[in-house]
Coordinates of C-alpha atoms in Angstrom, one line a residue:
X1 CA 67.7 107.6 74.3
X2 CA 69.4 109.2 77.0
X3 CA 71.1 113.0 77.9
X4 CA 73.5 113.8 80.2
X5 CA 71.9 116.4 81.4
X6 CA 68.6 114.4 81.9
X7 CA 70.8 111.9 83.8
X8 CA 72.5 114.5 86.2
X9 CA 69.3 116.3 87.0
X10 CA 67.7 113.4 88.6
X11 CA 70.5 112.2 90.0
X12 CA 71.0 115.4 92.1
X13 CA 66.7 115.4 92.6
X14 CA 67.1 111.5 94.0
X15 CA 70.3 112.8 96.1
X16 CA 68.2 115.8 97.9
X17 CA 66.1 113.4 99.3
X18 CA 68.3 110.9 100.2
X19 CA 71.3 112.8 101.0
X20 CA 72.7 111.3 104.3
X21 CA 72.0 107.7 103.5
X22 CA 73.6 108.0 100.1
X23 CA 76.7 109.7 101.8
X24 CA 77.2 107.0 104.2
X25 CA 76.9 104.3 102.2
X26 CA 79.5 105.9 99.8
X27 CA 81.5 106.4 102.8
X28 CA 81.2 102.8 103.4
X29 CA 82.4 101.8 100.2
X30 CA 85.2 104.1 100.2
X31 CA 86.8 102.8 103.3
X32 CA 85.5 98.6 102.7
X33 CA 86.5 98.4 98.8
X34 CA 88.4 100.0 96.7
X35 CA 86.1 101.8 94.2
X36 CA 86.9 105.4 95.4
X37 CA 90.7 105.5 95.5
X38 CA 90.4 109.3 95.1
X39 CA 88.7 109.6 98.4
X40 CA 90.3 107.7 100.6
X41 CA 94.0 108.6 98.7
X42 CA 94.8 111.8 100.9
X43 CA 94.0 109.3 104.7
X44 CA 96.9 106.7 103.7
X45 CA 99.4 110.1 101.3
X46 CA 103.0 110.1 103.6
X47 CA 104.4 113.6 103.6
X48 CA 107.9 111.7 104.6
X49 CA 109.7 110.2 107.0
X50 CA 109.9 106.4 108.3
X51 CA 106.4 105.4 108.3
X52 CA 104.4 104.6 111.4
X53 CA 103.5 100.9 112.1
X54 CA 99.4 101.4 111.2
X55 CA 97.0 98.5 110.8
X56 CA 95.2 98.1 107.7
X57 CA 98.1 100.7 106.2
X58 CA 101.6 98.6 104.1
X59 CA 104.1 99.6 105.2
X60 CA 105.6 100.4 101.5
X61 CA 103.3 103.2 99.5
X62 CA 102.5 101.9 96.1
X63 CA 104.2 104.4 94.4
X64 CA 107.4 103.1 96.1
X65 CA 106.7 99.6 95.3
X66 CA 106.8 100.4 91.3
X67 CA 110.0 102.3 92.0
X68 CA 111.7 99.3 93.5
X69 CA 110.0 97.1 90.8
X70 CA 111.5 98.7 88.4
X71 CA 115.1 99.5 90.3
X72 CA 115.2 95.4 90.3
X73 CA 114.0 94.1 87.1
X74 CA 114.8 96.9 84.9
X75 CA 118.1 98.4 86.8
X76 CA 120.0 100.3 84.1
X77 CA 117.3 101.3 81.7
X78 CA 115.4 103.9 80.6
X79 CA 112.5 103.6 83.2
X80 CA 114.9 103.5 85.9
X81 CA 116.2 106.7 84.7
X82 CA 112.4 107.8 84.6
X83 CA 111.4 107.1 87.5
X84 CA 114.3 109.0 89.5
X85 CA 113.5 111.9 87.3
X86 CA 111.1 114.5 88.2
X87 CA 108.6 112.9 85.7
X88 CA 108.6 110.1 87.9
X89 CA 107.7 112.0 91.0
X90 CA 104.9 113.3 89.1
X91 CA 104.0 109.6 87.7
X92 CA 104.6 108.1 91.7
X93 CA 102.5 111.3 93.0
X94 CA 99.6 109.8 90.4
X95 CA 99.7 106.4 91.2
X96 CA 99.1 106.5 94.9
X97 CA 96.6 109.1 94.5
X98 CA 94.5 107.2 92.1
X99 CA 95.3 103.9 93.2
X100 CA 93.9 101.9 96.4
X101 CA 96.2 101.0 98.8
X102 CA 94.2 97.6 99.1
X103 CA 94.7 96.5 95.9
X104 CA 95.7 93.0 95.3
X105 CA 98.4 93.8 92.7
X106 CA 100.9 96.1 94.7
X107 CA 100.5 93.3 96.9
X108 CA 102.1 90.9 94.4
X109 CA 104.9 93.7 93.2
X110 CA 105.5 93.8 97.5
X111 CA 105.9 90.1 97.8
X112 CA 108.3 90.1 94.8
X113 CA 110.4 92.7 96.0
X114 CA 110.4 90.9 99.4
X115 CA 111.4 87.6 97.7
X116 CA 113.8 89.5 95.6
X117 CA 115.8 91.1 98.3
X118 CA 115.6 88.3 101.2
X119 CA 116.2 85.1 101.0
X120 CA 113.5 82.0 100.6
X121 CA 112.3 80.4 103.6
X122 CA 109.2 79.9 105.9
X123 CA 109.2 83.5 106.6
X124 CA 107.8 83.6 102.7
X125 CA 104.4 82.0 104.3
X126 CA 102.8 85.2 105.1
X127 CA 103.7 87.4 102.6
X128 CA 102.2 85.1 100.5
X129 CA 98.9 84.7 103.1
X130 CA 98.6 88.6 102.9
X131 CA 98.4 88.0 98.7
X132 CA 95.9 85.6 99.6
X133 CA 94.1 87.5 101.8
X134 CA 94.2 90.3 99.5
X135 CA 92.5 88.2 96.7
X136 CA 89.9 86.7 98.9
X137 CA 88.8 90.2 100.4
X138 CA 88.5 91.6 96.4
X139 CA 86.7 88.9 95.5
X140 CA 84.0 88.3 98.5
X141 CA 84.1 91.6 100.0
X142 CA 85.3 94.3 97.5
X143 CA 83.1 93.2 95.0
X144 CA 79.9 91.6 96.6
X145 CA 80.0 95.4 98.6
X146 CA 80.1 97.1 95.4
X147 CA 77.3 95.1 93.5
X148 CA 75.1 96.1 97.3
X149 CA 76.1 100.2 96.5
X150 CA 74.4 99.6 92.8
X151 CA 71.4 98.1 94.7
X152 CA 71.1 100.7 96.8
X153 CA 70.8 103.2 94.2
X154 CA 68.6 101.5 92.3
X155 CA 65.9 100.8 95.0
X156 CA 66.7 104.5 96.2
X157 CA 65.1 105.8 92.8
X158 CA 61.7 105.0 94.0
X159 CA 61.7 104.0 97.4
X160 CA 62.7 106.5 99.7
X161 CA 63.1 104.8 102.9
X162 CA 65.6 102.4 101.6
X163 CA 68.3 101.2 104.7
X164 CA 71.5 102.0 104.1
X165 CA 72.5 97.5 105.1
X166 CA 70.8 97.2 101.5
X167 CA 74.5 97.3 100.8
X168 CA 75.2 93.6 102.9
X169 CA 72.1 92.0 100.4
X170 CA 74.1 89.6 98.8
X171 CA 75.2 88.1 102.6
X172 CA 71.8 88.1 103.6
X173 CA 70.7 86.2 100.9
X174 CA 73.4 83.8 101.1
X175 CA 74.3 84.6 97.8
X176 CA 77.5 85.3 96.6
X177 CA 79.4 82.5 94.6
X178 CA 77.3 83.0 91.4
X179 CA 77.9 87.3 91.7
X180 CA 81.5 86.6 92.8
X181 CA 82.1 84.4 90.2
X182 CA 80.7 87.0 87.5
X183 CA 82.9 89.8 89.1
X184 CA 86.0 88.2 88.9
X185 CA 85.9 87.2 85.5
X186 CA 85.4 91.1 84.8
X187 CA 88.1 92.1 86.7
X188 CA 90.3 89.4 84.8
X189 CA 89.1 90.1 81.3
X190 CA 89.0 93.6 81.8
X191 CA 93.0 93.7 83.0
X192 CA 93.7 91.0 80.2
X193 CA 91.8 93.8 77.7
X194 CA 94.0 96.8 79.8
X195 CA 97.0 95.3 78.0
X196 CA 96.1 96.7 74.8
X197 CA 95.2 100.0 76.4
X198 CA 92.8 101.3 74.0
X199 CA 91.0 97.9 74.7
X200 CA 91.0 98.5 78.3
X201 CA 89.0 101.7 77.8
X202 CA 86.6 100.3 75.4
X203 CA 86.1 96.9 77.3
X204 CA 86.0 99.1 80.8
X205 CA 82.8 101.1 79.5
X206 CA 82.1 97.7 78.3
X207 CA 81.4 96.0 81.1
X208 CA 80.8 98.8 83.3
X209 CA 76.5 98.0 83.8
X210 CA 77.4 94.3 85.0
X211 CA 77.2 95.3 88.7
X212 CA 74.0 96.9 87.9
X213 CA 72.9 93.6 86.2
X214 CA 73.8 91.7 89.4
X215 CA 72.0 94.0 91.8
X216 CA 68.9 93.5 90.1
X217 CA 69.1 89.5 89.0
X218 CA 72.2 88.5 91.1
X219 CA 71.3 84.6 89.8
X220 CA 71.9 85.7 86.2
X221 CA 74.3 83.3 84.4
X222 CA 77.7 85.2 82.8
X223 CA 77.1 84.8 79.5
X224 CA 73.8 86.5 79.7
X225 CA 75.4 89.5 82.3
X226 CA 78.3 90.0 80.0
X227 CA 75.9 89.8 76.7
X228 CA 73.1 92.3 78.6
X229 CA 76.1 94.8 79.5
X230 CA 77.5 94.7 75.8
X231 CA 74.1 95.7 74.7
X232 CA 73.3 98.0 77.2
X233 CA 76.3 100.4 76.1
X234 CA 75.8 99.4 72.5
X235 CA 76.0 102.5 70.3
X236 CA 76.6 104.7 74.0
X237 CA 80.4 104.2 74.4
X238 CA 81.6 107.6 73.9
X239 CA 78.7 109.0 75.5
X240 CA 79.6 107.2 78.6
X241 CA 82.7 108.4 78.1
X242 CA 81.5 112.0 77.6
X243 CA 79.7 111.3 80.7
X244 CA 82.5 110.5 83.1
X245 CA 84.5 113.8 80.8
X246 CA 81.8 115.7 82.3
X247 CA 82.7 115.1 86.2
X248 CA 86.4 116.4 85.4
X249 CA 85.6 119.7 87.4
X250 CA 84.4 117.7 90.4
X251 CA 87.1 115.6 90.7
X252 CA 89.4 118.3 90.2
X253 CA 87.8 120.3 93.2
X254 CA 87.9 116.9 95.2
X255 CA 91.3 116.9 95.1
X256 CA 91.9 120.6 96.4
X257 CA 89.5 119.7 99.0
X258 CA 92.0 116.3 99.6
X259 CA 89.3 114.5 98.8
X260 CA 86.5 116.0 101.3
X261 CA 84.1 117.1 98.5
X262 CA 84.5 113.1 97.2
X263 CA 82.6 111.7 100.5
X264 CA 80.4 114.4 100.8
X265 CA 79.0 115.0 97.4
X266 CA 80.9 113.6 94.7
X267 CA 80.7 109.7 94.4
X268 CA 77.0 110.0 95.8
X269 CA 76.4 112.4 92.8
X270 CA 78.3 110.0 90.3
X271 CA 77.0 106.7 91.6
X272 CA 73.7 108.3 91.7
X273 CA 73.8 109.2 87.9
X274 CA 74.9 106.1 86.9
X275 CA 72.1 103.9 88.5
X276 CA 69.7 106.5 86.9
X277 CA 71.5 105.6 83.9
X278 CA 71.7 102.3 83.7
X279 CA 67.5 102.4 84.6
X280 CA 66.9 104.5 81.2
X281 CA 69.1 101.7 79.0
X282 CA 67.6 98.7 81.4
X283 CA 63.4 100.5 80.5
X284 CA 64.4 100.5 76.4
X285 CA 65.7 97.4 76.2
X286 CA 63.0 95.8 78.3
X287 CA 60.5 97.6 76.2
X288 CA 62.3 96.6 72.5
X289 CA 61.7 92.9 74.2
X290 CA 65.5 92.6 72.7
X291 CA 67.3 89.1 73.3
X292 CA 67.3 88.4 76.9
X293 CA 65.5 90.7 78.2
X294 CA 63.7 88.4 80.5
X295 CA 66.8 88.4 82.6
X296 CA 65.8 91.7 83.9
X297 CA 63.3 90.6 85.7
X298 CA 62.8 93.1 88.6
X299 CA 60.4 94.9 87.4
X300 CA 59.4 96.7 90.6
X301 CA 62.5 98.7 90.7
X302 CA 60.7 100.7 88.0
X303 CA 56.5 100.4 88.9
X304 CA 55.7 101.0 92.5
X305 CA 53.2 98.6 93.7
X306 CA 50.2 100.1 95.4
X307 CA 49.2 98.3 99.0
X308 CA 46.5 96.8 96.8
X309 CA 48.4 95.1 94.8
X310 CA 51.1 94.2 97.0
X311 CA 48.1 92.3 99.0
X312 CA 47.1 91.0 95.7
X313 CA 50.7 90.1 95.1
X314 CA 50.7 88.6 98.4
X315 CA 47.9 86.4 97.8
X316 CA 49.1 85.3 94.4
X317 CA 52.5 84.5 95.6
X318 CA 53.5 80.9 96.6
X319 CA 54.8 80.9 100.6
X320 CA 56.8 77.6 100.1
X321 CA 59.4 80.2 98.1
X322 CA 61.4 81.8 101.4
X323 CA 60.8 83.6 105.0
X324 CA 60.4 87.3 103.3
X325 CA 56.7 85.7 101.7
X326 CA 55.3 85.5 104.8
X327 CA 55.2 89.0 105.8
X328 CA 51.8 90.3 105.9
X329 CA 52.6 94.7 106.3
X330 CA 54.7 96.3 104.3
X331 CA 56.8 98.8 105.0
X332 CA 55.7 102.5 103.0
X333 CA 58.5 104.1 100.6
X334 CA 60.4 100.4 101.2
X335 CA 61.0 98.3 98.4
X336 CA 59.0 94.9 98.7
X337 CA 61.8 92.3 99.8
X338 CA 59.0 89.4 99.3
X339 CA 58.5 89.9 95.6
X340 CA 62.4 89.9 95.0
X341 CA 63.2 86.7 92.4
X342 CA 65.8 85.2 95.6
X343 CA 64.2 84.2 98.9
X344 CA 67.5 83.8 101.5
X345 CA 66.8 80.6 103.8
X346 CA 65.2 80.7 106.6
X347 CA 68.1 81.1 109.1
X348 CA 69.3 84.5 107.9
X349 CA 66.0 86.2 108.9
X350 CA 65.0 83.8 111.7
X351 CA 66.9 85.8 114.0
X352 CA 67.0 89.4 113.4
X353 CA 69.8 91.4 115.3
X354 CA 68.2 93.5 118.1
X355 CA 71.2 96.4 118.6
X356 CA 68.8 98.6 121.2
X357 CA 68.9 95.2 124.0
X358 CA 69.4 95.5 127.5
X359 CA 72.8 93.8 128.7
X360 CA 73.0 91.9 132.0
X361 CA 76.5 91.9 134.2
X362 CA 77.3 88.5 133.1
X363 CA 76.5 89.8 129.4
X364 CA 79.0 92.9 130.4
X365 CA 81.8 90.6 131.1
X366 CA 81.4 87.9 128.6
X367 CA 81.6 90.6 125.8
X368 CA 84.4 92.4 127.2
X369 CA 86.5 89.0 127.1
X370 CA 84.9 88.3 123.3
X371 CA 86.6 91.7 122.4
X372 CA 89.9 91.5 124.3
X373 CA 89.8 88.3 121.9
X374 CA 88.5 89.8 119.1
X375 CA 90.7 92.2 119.3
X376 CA 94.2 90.2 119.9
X377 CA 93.0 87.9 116.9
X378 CA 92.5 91.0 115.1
X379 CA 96.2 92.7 115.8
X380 CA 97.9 89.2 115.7
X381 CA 96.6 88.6 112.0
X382 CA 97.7 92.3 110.7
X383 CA 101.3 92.1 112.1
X384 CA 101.4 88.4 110.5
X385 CA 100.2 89.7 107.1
X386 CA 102.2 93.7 107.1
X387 CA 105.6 92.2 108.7
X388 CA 105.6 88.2 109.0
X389 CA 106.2 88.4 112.8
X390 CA 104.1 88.2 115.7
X391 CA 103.6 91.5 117.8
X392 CA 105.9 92.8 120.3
X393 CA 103.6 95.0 121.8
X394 CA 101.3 92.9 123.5
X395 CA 100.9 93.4 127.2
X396 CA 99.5 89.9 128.2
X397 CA 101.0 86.2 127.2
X398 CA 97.5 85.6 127.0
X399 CA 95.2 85.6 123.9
X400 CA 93.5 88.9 124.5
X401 CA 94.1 92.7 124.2
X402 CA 92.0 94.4 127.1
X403 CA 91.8 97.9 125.6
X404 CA 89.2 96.5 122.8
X405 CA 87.1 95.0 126.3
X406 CA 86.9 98.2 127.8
X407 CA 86.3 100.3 124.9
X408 CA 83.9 98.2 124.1
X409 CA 81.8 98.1 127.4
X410 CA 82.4 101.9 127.1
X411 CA 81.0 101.9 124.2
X412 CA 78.0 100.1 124.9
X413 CA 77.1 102.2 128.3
X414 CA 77.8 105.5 126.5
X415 CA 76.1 104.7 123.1
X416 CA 73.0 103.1 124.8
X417 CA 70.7 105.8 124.1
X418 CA 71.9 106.9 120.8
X419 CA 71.3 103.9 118.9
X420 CA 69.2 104.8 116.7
X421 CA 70.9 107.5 115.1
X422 CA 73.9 105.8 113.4
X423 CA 75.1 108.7 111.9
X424 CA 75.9 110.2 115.1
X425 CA 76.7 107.5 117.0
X426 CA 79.9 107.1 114.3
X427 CA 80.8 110.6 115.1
X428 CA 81.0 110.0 118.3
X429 CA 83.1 107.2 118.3
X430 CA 85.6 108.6 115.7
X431 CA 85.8 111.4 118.2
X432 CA 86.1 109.4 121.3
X433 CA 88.9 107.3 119.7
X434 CA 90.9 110.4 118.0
X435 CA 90.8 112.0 121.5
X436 CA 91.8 109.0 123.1
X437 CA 94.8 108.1 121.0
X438 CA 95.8 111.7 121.3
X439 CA 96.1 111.1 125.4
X440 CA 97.5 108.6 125.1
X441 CA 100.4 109.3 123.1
X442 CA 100.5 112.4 124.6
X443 CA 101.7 110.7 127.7
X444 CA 103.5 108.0 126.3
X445 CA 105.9 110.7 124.7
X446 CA 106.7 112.1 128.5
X447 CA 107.6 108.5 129.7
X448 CA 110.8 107.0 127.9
X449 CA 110.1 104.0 128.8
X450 CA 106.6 103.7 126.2
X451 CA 106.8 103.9 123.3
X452 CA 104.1 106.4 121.5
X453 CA 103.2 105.9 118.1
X454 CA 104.6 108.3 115.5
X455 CA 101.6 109.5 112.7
X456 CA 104.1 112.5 111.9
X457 CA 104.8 111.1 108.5
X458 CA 101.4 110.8 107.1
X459 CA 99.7 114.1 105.8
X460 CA 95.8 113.6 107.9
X461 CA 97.8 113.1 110.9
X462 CA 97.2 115.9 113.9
X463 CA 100.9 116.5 116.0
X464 CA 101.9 112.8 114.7
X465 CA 99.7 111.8 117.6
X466 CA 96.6 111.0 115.6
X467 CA 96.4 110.0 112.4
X468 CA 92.6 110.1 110.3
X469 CA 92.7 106.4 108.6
X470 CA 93.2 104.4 111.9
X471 CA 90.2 107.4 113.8
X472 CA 88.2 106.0 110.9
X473 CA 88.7 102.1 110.6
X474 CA 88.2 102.4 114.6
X475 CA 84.9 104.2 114.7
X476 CA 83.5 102.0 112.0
X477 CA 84.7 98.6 114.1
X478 CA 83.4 100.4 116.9
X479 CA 79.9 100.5 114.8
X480 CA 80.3 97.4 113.9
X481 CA 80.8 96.1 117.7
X482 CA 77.3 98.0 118.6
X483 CA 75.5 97.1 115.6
X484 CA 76.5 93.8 115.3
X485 CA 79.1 92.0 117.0
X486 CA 77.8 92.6 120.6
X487 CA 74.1 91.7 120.0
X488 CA 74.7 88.8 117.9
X489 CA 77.6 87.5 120.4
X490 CA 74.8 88.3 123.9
X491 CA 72.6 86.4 121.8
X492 CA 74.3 83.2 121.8
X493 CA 75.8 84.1 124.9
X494 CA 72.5 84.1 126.6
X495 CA 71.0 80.8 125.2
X496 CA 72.8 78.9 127.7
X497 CA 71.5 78.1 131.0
X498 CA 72.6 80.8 133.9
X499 CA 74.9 78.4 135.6
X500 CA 76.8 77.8 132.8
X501 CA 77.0 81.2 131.7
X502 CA 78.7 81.7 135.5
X503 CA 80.8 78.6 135.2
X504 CA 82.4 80.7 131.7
X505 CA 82.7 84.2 133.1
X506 CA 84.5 82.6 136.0
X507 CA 86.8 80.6 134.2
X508 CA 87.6 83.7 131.9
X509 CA 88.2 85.9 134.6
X510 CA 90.1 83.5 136.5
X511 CA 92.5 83.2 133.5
X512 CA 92.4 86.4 132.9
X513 CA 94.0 87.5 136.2
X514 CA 96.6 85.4 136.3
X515 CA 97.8 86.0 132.9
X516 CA 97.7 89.9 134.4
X517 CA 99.6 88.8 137.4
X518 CA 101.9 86.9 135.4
X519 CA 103.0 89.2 132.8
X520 CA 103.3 92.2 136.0
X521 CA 105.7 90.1 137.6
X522 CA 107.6 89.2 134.4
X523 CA 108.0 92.9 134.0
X524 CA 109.1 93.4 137.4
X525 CA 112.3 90.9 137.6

């Protein structure tokens, strides 16, 4: 049996110890997925006024997108007359605070309304490749991210040291269809169950361990995760429900701290609870030996091994089974990747990312073309997917946007020596960015012929010149860039010979300058 209070109180003891990694990795899931629309609510909330063109932002709030649902399928009826009412304020205030601005479905109700009020034709292409998109990100992002936070938590328990990437597992394991699969047959029985409402609630406390399932035994088949999750909560229902009563106060105060408190202490503190929770049901039912209990089969999230018996375990274990066998120290307060019951294959740890690496001038210029790319690929497919139109505000014909080159070779000079403090090195670049934006529209708004970007209408938005959610997505691709991107790009980049690493960077920068020259003359006449 399990208490609430039992629950909390370790929670909050595994949280001391763990306090920054379990806040970023929340933080992380907020902005990736969808799972903390309360947090990340009051970055994307409009005060009014036309709204500023933002990547990664629609350009129609959800709440708006129900009103025009409803204005045309159900023009003349009582919900129209609801909805214009101050009730429906109230109901529209609700549903974009609670609801992710990400989410699949307002997609849909958007790309109806579009087809609704224009008329079919090709331009019908990308609204319907954002849906898409949409659907693809919930199902291999959203929630292979969210079965990575449960593992997180559940390793954190006992192992101390645990990396906050614990949350990428599934990727490095090169395992996703069988979790993905799993998850999107809960999301589509549980909304098929939300019909009946009262359903909804019971299925969604239900089903709520299956993430927790996958983290430990992502292989498990979906009979067996949904028939482990059913008796998991068997007989626990309203104490799960008593459970999430019990946070009521928190969330309350998150939402007078405009969702703050949430990043900083909440959804740690809930997430937390709930992975101790789900190891108290997982340790009685593996005990009871109850009907498939052999599924749970990590056993070392509950006993730590001693270095005895991991060099026991070692010994014992057959290296033919994956990469991670072949390790021969172990890391203290880590959790033993080599006794996990998936081995990834041998490419995904063959070559480990090196972030700290020393870059060479040809590595320099090769990375700030891959970013110009990067980043024009990256703007291109956003204006496609939020408008169905190509950008106007390119500067070059060519396929490249040179800011993201030289903020990232700033990036990498400024950053070199901070790279091992993560933590920091994301302040820094949400401050770097935020100041940056800020001159710049600054100036743009004293020269008539640029036009500056207006953040005025969105509520975490300083002077309408800067505006939080973009700060944030920024830093964290500027993280990503450091961490990842550049390293892994120089890496490949420096596996060809020298003279052929020239011959590139010289054709680059060749075309490179005429597109500049080009596009300043175009500008000229």
């Amino acid at each position: 049996m399990w208490k609430r209070k039992v629950m909390k109180k370790r929670s909050r003891i595994s949280l001391k110890q763990n306090y920054w990694k379990a806040v970023s990795v929340c933080f992380l899931i907020a902005v990736l997925t969808a799972a903390y629309p309360l947090s990340t609510t009051f970055l994307s909330l409009r005060t009014g006024g036309a709204a500023a063109d933002v990547p990664f932002t629609p350009e129609v709030s959800n709440s708006q997108t129900v009103f025009e649902t409803v204005r045309h399928f159900f023009n003349g009826t009582f919900l129209q007359d609801f909805y214009q009412g101050k009730a429906g304020e109230a109901v529209g205030f609700l549903t974009d605070l609670l609801t992710p601005v990400t989410s699949p479905f307002f997609s849909v109700l958007r790309t109806v309304n579009n087809i609704v009020t224009e008329d079919l034709g090709p331009a019908l292409i990308f609204p319907l490749a954002g849906i898409a998109a949409a659907v693809l990100y919930q199902i291999f992002v959203n929630n292979i991210l969210l079965i990575g936070e449960k593992r997180f938590f559940l390793e954190t328990h006992n192992y101390h040291r645990t990396p906050v990437s614990k949350i990428f597992f599934l990727y490095k394991l090169r395992c996703l269809a069988n979790p993905a699969w799993i998850m999107l047959c809960r999301t589509f029985f549980q909304f098929l169950w939300g019909l009946t409402i009262i359903g909804g609630v019971i299925k969604h406390y239900e089903y709520c361990m299956i993430p927790f399932i996958l983290a430990e035994n992502p292989k498990i088949s979906r009979k067996n995760a949904f028939f482990l999750s059913r008796q998991l909560t068997h007989r626990n229902k309203w104490k799960l429900f008593l459970l999430d009563l019990s946070f009521l106060g928190w969330r309350i105060l998150s939402v007078l701290t405009l969702g703050l408190l949430d990043f900083f202490y909440v959804n740690p503190y809930i997430t937390g609870c709930r992975a101790e929770l789900y190891l108290s049901l997982r340790r009685n039912y593996v005990l009871s030996r109850a009907s498939c209990y052999e599924c749970l089969n990590d056993s070392t999230l509950e006993h730590v091994p001693t270095e005895d018996e991991l060099l026991i375990m070692k010994a014992l274990y057959d290296d033919s089974q994956g990469p991670y066998t072949k390790m021969t120290s172990f890391e203290a307060d880590q959790y033993p990747a080599f006794l996990f019951s998936i081995q990834p294959p041998l490419c995904a740890v063959r070559y480990p990312v090196n972030a700290g690496r020393k870059y060479d001038l040809l590595s320099y210029l090769f990375l700030f073309f891959a970013f110009s790319i990067f980043g024009w690929l990256l703007e291109t497919l956003i204006c496609l997917f939020r408008s169905g139109a190509l950008p106007d505000t390119l500067l070059l014909f060519g396929p490249w946007s040179p800011m993201y080159g030289i903020c990232g070779i700033l990036l990498l000079t400024v950053m070199k020596k901070l790279m091992d403090k993560s933590a920091l090195v994301f302040i820094l670049n949400l401050i770097l960015y935020s100041a940056a934006e800020y001159l710049v529209n600054w100036i743009a708004e004293a020269a008539p012929e640029v036009s500056a970007v207006d953040y005025s209408s969105y509520l975490m938005s300083l002077n309408g010149r800067v505006y939080a959610g973009t700060s944030i997505v920024f830093a964290l691709l500027g993280c990503a860039f450091l961490y990842y991107l550049a390293p892994r790009w120089d890496s490949l980049f420096t596996r060809l010979p020298r003279t052929r690493r020239r011959l590139i960077c010289a054709v680059l920068s060749l075309l490179f300058l005429a597109d500049l020259v080009l596009s300043i003359y175009s500008r000229v006449l």
